[in-house]
PDB file of N, CA, C and O in Angstrom:
ATOM      1  N   MET A   1      -5.346  13.028  11.318  1.00 88.00           N
ATOM      2  CA  MET A   1      -4.327  12.259  11.973  1.00 88.00           C
ATOM      3  C   MET A   1      -3.760  11.244  10.984  1.00 88.00           C
ATOM      4  O   MET A   1      -4.486  10.660  10.204  1.00 88.00           O
ATOM      5  N   GLU A   2      -2.463  11.043  11.017  1.00 91.00           N
ATOM      6  CA  GLU A   2      -1.814  10.070  10.138  1.00 91.00           C
ATOM      7  C   GLU A   2      -1.390   8.838  10.930  1.00 91.00           C
ATOM      8  O   GLU A   2      -0.991   8.936  12.082  1.00 91.00           O
ATOM      9  N   THR A   3      -1.501   7.681  10.280  1.00 90.00           N
ATOM     10  CA  THR A   3      -1.048   6.429  10.887  1.00 90.00           C
ATOM     11  C   THR A   3      -0.091   5.734   9.934  1.00 90.00           C
ATOM     12  O   THR A   3      -0.107   5.989   8.729  1.00 90.00           O
ATOM     13  N   GLU A   4       0.732   4.878  10.484  1.00 92.00           N
ATOM     14  CA  GLU A   4       1.694   4.115   9.697  1.00 92.00           C
ATOM     15  C   GLU A   4       1.411   2.635   9.885  1.00 92.00           C
ATOM     16  O   GLU A   4       0.993   2.211  10.955  1.00 92.00           O
ATOM     17  N   GLU A   5       1.642   1.868   8.837  1.00 89.00           N
ATOM     18  CA  GLU A   5       1.334   0.444   8.886  1.00 89.00           C
ATOM     19  C   GLU A   5       2.327  -0.319   8.012  1.00 89.00           C
ATOM     20  O   GLU A   5       2.669   0.126   6.926  1.00 89.00           O
ATOM     21  N   LEU A   6       2.780  -1.460   8.488  1.00 89.00           N
ATOM     22  CA  LEU A   6       3.606  -2.360   7.683  1.00 89.00           C
ATOM     23  C   LEU A   6       2.708  -3.451   7.127  1.00 89.00           C
ATOM     24  O   LEU A   6       1.950  -4.074   7.868  1.00 89.00           O
ATOM     25  N   VAL A   7       2.775  -3.654   5.824  1.00 88.00           N
ATOM     26  CA  VAL A   7       1.967  -4.664   5.153  1.00 88.00           C
ATOM     27  C   VAL A   7       2.921  -5.690   4.564  1.00 88.00           C
ATOM     28  O   VAL A   7       3.898  -5.340   3.909  1.00 88.00           O
ATOM     29  N   SER A   8       2.642  -6.952   4.806  1.00 89.00           N
ATOM     30  CA  SER A   8       3.481  -8.036   4.313  1.00 89.00           C
ATOM     31  C   SER A   8       2.718  -8.836   3.267  1.00 89.00           C
ATOM     32  O   SER A   8       1.525  -9.084   3.424  1.00 89.00           O
ATOM     33  N   GLY A   9       3.407  -9.221   2.204  1.00 89.00           N
ATOM     34  CA  GLY A   9       2.785 -10.028   1.171  1.00 89.00           C
ATOM     35  C   GLY A   9       3.745 -10.297   0.028  1.00 89.00           C
ATOM     36  O   GLY A   9       4.919  -9.937   0.074  1.00 89.00           O
ATOM     37  N   PHE A  10       3.221 -10.923  -1.022  1.00 91.00           N
ATOM     38  CA  PHE A  10       4.051 -11.303  -2.166  1.00 91.00           C
ATOM     39  C   PHE A  10       4.066 -10.198  -3.210  1.00 91.00           C
ATOM     40  O   PHE A  10       3.021  -9.696  -3.635  1.00 91.00           O
ATOM     41  N   CYS A  11       5.252  -9.793  -3.632  1.00 92.00           N
ATOM     42  CA  CYS A  11       5.444  -8.775  -4.662  1.00 92.00           C
ATOM     43  C   CYS A  11       5.745  -9.488  -5.984  1.00 92.00           C
ATOM     44  O   CYS A  11       6.753 -10.201  -6.107  1.00 92.00           O
ATOM     45  N   LYS A  12       4.863  -9.313  -6.972  1.00 93.00           N
ATOM     46  CA  LYS A  12       5.061  -9.958  -8.279  1.00 93.00           C
ATOM     47  C   LYS A  12       6.278  -9.401  -9.001  1.00 93.00           C
ATOM     48  O   LYS A  12       7.002 -10.136  -9.657  1.00 93.00           O
ATOM     49  N   LYS A  13       6.507  -8.100  -8.889  1.00 93.00           N
ATOM     50  CA  LYS A  13       7.629  -7.489  -9.603  1.00 93.00           C
ATOM     51  C   LYS A  13       8.969  -8.017  -9.097  1.00 93.00           C
ATOM     52  O   LYS A  13       9.851  -8.341  -9.871  1.00 93.00           O
ATOM     53  N   GLN A  14       9.109  -8.112  -7.776  1.00 93.00           N
ATOM     54  CA  GLN A  14      10.362  -8.596  -7.197  1.00 93.00           C
ATOM     55  C   GLN A  14      10.384 -10.109  -7.050  1.00 93.00           C
ATOM     56  O   GLN A  14      11.415 -10.672  -6.683  1.00 93.00           O
ATOM     57  N   ASN A  15       9.234 -10.754  -7.298  1.00 95.00           N
ATOM     58  CA  ASN A  15       9.101 -12.207  -7.208  1.00 95.00           C
ATOM     59  C   ASN A  15       9.557 -12.732  -5.848  1.00 95.00           C
ATOM     60  O   ASN A  15      10.314 -13.705  -5.746  1.00 95.00           O
ATOM     61  N   GLN A  16       9.096 -12.033  -4.804  1.00 94.00           N
ATOM     62  CA  GLN A  16       9.438 -12.427  -3.450  1.00 94.00           C
ATOM     63  C   GLN A  16       8.478 -11.790  -2.451  1.00 94.00           C
ATOM     64  O   GLN A  16       7.786 -10.835  -2.775  1.00 94.00           O
ATOM     65  N   THR A  17       8.459 -12.335  -1.251  1.00 94.00           N
ATOM     66  CA  THR A  17       7.673 -11.746  -0.177  1.00 94.00           C
ATOM     67  C   THR A  17       8.419 -10.529   0.346  1.00 94.00           C
ATOM     68  O   THR A  17       9.640 -10.567   0.485  1.00 94.00           O
ATOM     69  N   ARG A  18       7.668  -9.466   0.623  1.00 92.00           N
ATOM     70  CA  ARG A  18       8.303  -8.280   1.180  1.00 92.00           C
ATOM     71  C   ARG A  18       7.346  -7.532   2.072  1.00 92.00           C
ATOM     72  O   ARG A  18       6.155  -7.797   2.077  1.00 92.00           O
ATOM     73  N   MET A  19       7.878  -6.607   2.831  1.00 92.00           N
ATOM     74  CA  MET A  19       7.080  -5.749   3.688  1.00 92.00           C
ATOM     75  C   MET A  19       7.086  -4.351   3.088  1.00 92.00           C
ATOM     76  O   MET A  19       8.131  -3.868   2.652  1.00 92.00           O
ATOM     77  N   VAL A  20       5.912  -3.721   3.064  1.00 91.00           N
ATOM     78  CA  VAL A  20       5.779  -2.381   2.511  1.00 91.00           C
ATOM     79  C   VAL A  20       5.302  -1.457   3.619  1.00 91.00           C
ATOM     80  O   VAL A  20       4.347  -1.763   4.334  1.00 91.00           O
ATOM     81  N   PHE A  21       5.967  -0.335   3.782  1.00 93.00           N
ATOM     82  CA  PHE A  21       5.593   0.676   4.765  1.00 93.00           C
ATOM     83  C   PHE A  21       4.566   1.606   4.127  1.00 93.00           C
ATOM     84  O   PHE A  21       4.821   2.188   3.083  1.00 93.00           O
ATOM     85  N   CYS A  22       3.394   1.730   4.737  1.00 92.00           N
ATOM     86  CA  CYS A  22       2.318   2.569   4.200  1.00 92.00           C
ATOM     87  C   CYS A  22       1.938   3.648   5.200  1.00 92.00           C
ATOM     88  O   CYS A  22       1.969   3.419   6.411  1.00 92.00           O
ATOM     89  N   GLU A  23       1.576   4.824   4.687  1.00 93.00           N
ATOM     90  CA  GLU A  23       1.070   5.905   5.520  1.00 93.00           C
ATOM     91  C   GLU A  23      -0.367   6.189   5.125  1.00 93.00           C
ATOM     92  O   GLU A  23      -0.686   6.278   3.939  1.00 93.00           O
ATOM     93  N   PHE A  24      -1.227   6.321   6.126  1.00 91.00           N
ATOM     94  CA  PHE A  24      -2.637   6.594   5.921  1.00 91.00           C
ATOM     95  C   PHE A  24      -3.032   7.856   6.668  1.00 91.00           C
ATOM     96  O   PHE A  24      -2.508   8.127   7.742  1.00 91.00           O
ATOM     97  N   GLU A  25      -3.969   8.600   6.089  1.00 93.00           N
ATOM     98  CA  GLU A  25      -4.580   9.728   6.783  1.00 93.00           C
ATOM     99  C   GLU A  25      -5.958   9.269   7.230  1.00 93.00           C
ATOM    100  O   GLU A  25      -6.730   8.726   6.437  1.00 93.00           O
ATOM    101  N   CYS A  26      -6.253   9.452   8.505  1.00 89.00           N
ATOM    102  CA  CYS A  26      -7.556   9.079   9.051  1.00 89.00           C
ATOM    103  C   CYS A  26      -8.432  10.327   9.104  1.00 89.00           C
ATOM    104  O   CYS A  26      -8.060  11.332   9.716  1.00 89.00           O
ATOM    105  N   THR A  27      -9.598  10.253   8.464  1.00 87.00           N
ATOM    106  CA  THR A  27     -10.514  11.395   8.426  1.00 87.00           C
ATOM    107  C   THR A  27     -11.465  11.348   9.615  1.00 87.00           C
ATOM    108  O   THR A  27     -11.562  10.331  10.306  1.00 87.00           O
ATOM    109  N   GLY A  28     -12.175  12.419   9.832  1.00 84.00           N
ATOM    110  CA  GLY A  28     -13.150  12.487  10.912  1.00 84.00           C
ATOM    111  C   GLY A  28     -14.301  11.518  10.739  1.00 84.00           C
ATOM    112  O   GLY A  28     -14.953  11.138  11.707  1.00 84.00           O
ATOM    113  N   GLU A  29     -14.567  11.102   9.506  1.00 85.00           N
ATOM    114  CA  GLU A  29     -15.647  10.163   9.224  1.00 85.00           C
ATOM    115  C   GLU A  29     -15.205   8.706   9.413  1.00 85.00           C
ATOM    116  O   GLU A  29     -15.967   7.790   9.123  1.00 85.00           O
ATOM    117  N   GLY A  30     -13.978   8.479   9.838  1.00 81.00           N
ATOM    118  CA  GLY A  30     -13.486   7.124  10.054  1.00 81.00           C
ATOM    119  C   GLY A  30     -12.896   6.467   8.814  1.00 81.00           C
ATOM    120  O   GLY A  30     -12.586   5.286   8.821  1.00 81.00           O
ATOM    121  N   ARG A  31     -12.733   7.221   7.730  1.00 86.00           N
ATOM    122  CA  ARG A  31     -12.134   6.679   6.509  1.00 86.00           C
ATOM    123  C   ARG A  31     -10.627   6.802   6.573  1.00 86.00           C
ATOM    124  O   ARG A  31     -10.090   7.689   7.217  1.00 86.00           O
ATOM    125  N   ARG A  32      -9.939   5.883   5.888  1.00 86.00           N
ATOM    126  CA  ARG A  32      -8.482   5.927   5.782  1.00 86.00           C
ATOM    127  C   ARG A  32      -8.119   6.222   4.332  1.00 86.00           C
ATOM    128  O   ARG A  32      -8.596   5.558   3.426  1.00 86.00           O
ATOM    129  N   ILE A  33      -7.264   7.204   4.141  1.00 88.00           N
ATOM    130  CA  ILE A  33      -6.802   7.571   2.796  1.00 88.00           C
ATOM    131  C   ILE A  33      -5.326   7.183   2.693  1.00 88.00           C
ATOM    132  O   ILE A  33      -4.512   7.607   3.512  1.00 88.00           O
ATOM    133  N   LEU A  34      -5.009   6.360   1.697  1.00 88.00           N
ATOM    134  CA  LEU A  34      -3.631   5.931   1.485  1.00 88.00           C
ATOM    135  C   LEU A  34      -2.835   7.102   0.936  1.00 88.00           C
ATOM    136  O   LEU A  34      -3.118   7.617  -0.141  1.00 88.00           O
ATOM    137  N   ILE A  35      -1.840   7.549   1.691  1.00 90.00           N
ATOM    138  CA  ILE A  35      -1.037   8.718   1.316  1.00 90.00           C
ATOM    139  C   ILE A  35       0.216   8.304   0.554  1.00 90.00           C
ATOM    140  O   ILE A  35       0.535   8.862  -0.495  1.00 90.00           O
ATOM    141  N   SER A  36       0.949   7.339   1.117  1.00 90.00           N
ATOM    142  CA  SER A  36       2.193   6.921   0.468  1.00 90.00           C
ATOM    143  C   SER A  36       2.546   5.494   0.862  1.00 90.00           C
ATOM    144  O   SER A  36       2.044   4.960   1.848  1.00 90.00           O
ATOM    145  N   MET A  37       3.419   4.900   0.060  1.00 91.00           N
ATOM    146  CA  MET A  37       3.937   3.565   0.313  1.00 91.00           C
ATOM    147  C   MET A  37       5.356   3.501  -0.243  1.00 91.00           C
ATOM    148  O   MET A  37       5.688   4.259  -1.140  1.00 91.00           O
ATOM    149  N   ASP A  38       6.180   2.635   0.335  1.00 91.00           N
ATOM    150  CA  ASP A  38       7.580   2.589  -0.092  1.00 91.00           C
ATOM    151  C   ASP A  38       7.840   1.515  -1.147  1.00 91.00           C
ATOM    152  O   ASP A  38       8.835   0.820  -1.118  1.00 91.00           O
ATOM    153  N   CYS A  39       6.920   1.406  -2.079  1.00 90.00           N
ATOM    154  CA  CYS A  39       7.125   0.529  -3.229  1.00 90.00           C
ATOM    155  C   CYS A  39       6.696   1.318  -4.474  1.00 90.00           C
ATOM    156  O   CYS A  39       6.330   2.477  -4.369  1.00 90.00           O
ATOM    157  N   GLU A  40       6.745   0.710  -5.619  1.00 90.00           N
ATOM    158  CA  GLU A  40       6.426   1.411  -6.862  1.00 90.00           C
ATOM    159  C   GLU A  40       4.968   1.242  -7.268  1.00 90.00           C
ATOM    160  O   GLU A  40       4.642   1.315  -8.450  1.00 90.00           O
ATOM    161  N   TYR A  41       4.091   1.010  -6.289  1.00 88.00           N
ATOM    162  CA  TYR A  41       2.678   0.850  -6.586  1.00 88.00           C
ATOM    163  C   TYR A  41       2.175   2.081  -7.342  1.00 88.00           C
ATOM    164  O   TYR A  41       2.464   3.206  -6.991  1.00 88.00           O
ATOM    165  N   GLY A  42       1.435   1.858  -8.393  1.00 88.00           N
ATOM    166  CA  GLY A  42       0.956   2.942  -9.254  1.00 88.00           C
ATOM    167  C   GLY A  42       1.818   3.087 -10.498  1.00 88.00           C
ATOM    168  O   GLY A  42       1.332   3.457 -11.549  1.00 88.00           O
ATOM    169  N   LYS A  43       3.100   2.803 -10.375  1.00 92.00           N
ATOM    170  CA  LYS A  43       4.029   2.848 -11.506  1.00 92.00           C
ATOM    171  C   LYS A  43       4.376   1.439 -11.987  1.00 92.00           C
ATOM    172  O   LYS A  43       4.839   1.259 -13.099  1.00 92.00           O
ATOM    173  N   CYS A  44       4.167   0.469 -11.112  1.00 92.00           N
ATOM    174  CA  CYS A  44       4.503  -0.922 -11.398  1.00 92.00           C
ATOM    175  C   CYS A  44       3.506  -1.522 -12.391  1.00 92.00           C
ATOM    176  O   CYS A  44       2.317  -1.223 -12.343  1.00 92.00           O
ATOM    177  N   GLU A  45       3.983  -2.411 -13.261  1.00 94.00           N
ATOM    178  CA  GLU A  45       3.105  -3.054 -14.246  1.00 94.00           C
ATOM    179  C   GLU A  45       2.101  -3.997 -13.594  1.00 94.00           C
ATOM    180  O   GLU A  45       1.123  -4.401 -14.210  1.00 94.00           O
ATOM    181  N   HIS A  46       2.296  -4.338 -12.329  1.00 93.00           N
ATOM    182  CA  HIS A  46       1.382  -5.235 -11.617  1.00 93.00           C
ATOM    183  C   HIS A  46       0.424  -4.483 -10.680  1.00 93.00           C
ATOM    184  O   HIS A  46      -0.277  -5.113  -9.891  1.00 93.00           O
ATOM    185  N   SER A  47       0.382  -3.175 -10.753  1.00 91.00           N
ATOM    186  CA  SER A  47      -0.438  -2.373  -9.841  1.00 91.00           C
ATOM    187  C   SER A  47      -1.906  -2.777  -9.853  1.00 91.00           C
ATOM    188  O   SER A  47      -2.558  -2.807  -8.806  1.00 91.00           O
ATOM    189  N   GLN A  48      -2.445  -3.096 -11.024  1.00 91.00           N
ATOM    190  CA  GLN A  48      -3.863  -3.438 -11.125  1.00 91.00           C
ATOM    191  C   GLN A  48      -4.198  -4.759 -10.435  1.00 91.00           C
ATOM    192  O   GLN A  48      -5.325  -4.960  -9.988  1.00 91.00           O
ATOM    193  N   THR A  49      -3.237  -5.656 -10.317  1.00 92.00           N
ATOM    194  CA  THR A  49      -3.489  -6.978  -9.732  1.00 92.00           C
ATOM    195  C   THR A  49      -2.627  -7.239  -8.495  1.00 92.00           C
ATOM    196  O   THR A  49      -2.458  -8.393  -8.108  1.00 92.00           O
ATOM    197  N   CYS A  50      -2.136  -6.211  -7.869  1.00 90.00           N
ATOM    198  CA  CYS A  50      -1.215  -6.350  -6.739  1.00 90.00           C
ATOM    199  C   CYS A  50      -1.947  -6.848  -5.493  1.00 90.00           C
ATOM    200  O   CYS A  50      -2.740  -6.128  -4.888  1.00 90.00           O
ATOM    201  N   ALA A  51      -1.666  -8.078  -5.098  1.00 85.00           N
ATOM    202  CA  ALA A  51      -2.286  -8.659  -3.909  1.00 85.00           C
ATOM    203  C   ALA A  51      -1.739  -8.004  -2.642  1.00 85.00           C
ATOM    204  O   ALA A  51      -2.457  -7.858  -1.658  1.00 85.00           O
ATOM    205  N   LEU A  52      -0.488  -7.599  -2.670  1.00 86.00           N
ATOM    206  CA  LEU A  52       0.132  -6.963  -1.517  1.00 86.00           C
ATOM    207  C   LEU A  52      -0.577  -5.660  -1.161  1.00 86.00           C
ATOM    208  O   LEU A  52      -0.992  -5.449  -0.029  1.00 86.00           O
ATOM    209  N   MET A  53      -0.771  -4.789  -2.136  1.00 85.00           N
ATOM    210  CA  MET A  53      -1.394  -3.503  -1.864  1.00 85.00           C
ATOM    211  C   MET A  53      -2.909  -3.608  -1.723  1.00 85.00           C
ATOM    212  O   MET A  53      -3.523  -2.765  -1.082  1.00 85.00           O
ATOM    213  N   SER A  54      -3.525  -4.637  -2.281  1.00 85.00           N
ATOM    214  CA  SER A  54      -4.969  -4.781  -2.104  1.00 85.00           C
ATOM    215  C   SER A  54      -5.286  -5.021  -0.627  1.00 85.00           C
ATOM    216  O   SER A  54      -6.300  -4.550  -0.119  1.00 85.00           O
ATOM    217  N   GLY A  55      -4.391  -5.704   0.089  1.00 77.00           N
ATOM    218  CA  GLY A  55      -4.558  -5.876   1.517  1.00 77.00           C
ATOM    219  C   GLY A  55      -4.420  -4.560   2.271  1.00 77.00           C
ATOM    220  O   GLY A  55      -5.156  -4.299   3.211  1.00 77.00           O
ATOM    221  N   ALA A  56      -3.484  -3.737   1.844  1.00 79.00           N
ATOM    222  CA  ALA A  56      -3.278  -2.438   2.499  1.00 79.00           C
ATOM    223  C   ALA A  56      -4.435  -1.499   2.218  1.00 79.00           C
ATOM    224  O   ALA A  56      -4.827  -0.706   3.066  1.00 79.00           O
ATOM    225  N   LYS A  57      -4.998  -1.589   1.019  1.00 78.00           N
ATOM    226  CA  LYS A  57      -6.067  -0.671   0.632  1.00 78.00           C
ATOM    227  C   LYS A  57      -7.440  -1.080   1.157  1.00 78.00           C
ATOM    228  O   LYS A  57      -8.375  -0.313   1.055  1.00 78.00           O
ATOM    229  N   ALA A  58      -7.563  -2.267   1.733  1.00 75.00           N
ATOM    230  CA  ALA A  58      -8.861  -2.716   2.246  1.00 75.00           C
ATOM    231  C   ALA A  58      -9.342  -1.696   3.279  1.00 75.00           C
ATOM    232  O   ALA A  58      -8.690  -1.440   4.267  1.00 75.00           O
ATOM    233  N   GLY A  59     -10.449  -1.084   2.988  1.00 59.00           N
ATOM    234  CA  GLY A  59     -11.009  -0.068   3.885  1.00 59.00           C
ATOM    235  C   GLY A  59     -10.400   1.309   3.704  1.00 59.00           C
ATOM    236  O   GLY A  59     -10.721   2.233   4.432  1.00 59.00           O
ATOM    237  N   ALA A  60      -9.507   1.460   2.727  1.00 65.00           N
ATOM    238  CA  ALA A  60      -8.876   2.765   2.505  1.00 65.00           C
ATOM    239  C   ALA A  60      -9.290   3.313   1.138  1.00 65.00           C
ATOM    240  O   ALA A  60      -9.663   2.574   0.238  1.00 65.00           O
ATOM    241  N   VAL A  61      -9.206   4.621   1.003  1.00 59.00           N
ATOM    242  CA  VAL A  61      -9.468   5.294  -0.262  1.00 59.00           C
ATOM    243  C   VAL A  61      -8.134   5.705  -0.838  1.00 59.00           C
ATOM    244  O   VAL A  61      -7.291   6.222  -0.135  1.00 59.00           O
ATOM    245  N   THR A  62      -7.934   5.450  -2.146  1.00 52.00           N
ATOM    246  CA  THR A  62      -6.659   5.841  -2.771  1.00 52.00           C
ATOM    247  C   THR A  62      -6.837   7.074  -3.608  1.00 52.00           C
ATOM    248  O   THR A  62      -7.914   7.415  -4.018  1.00 52.00           O
TER     249      THR A  62
END
C-alpha cells in the first residue's frame, strides 16, 4: 500500500521554508519505504545534511 505525506521544513538550497510531497510504500512488516519526493533530494548538495528530508525519513527506509 502507498501513502502520501506533506513534509514542511527549511530547504537550504532554496534558503526558505517549503513543503515537500513524499510518497511512501508501506510493507507488511510495518516499515515505510520512501519512494519519491518532489524536491531534488539525492541530487542536491545538501542531501547529506537536509533537515527537511530527515524528518520525512524518520522511520522510513530509503
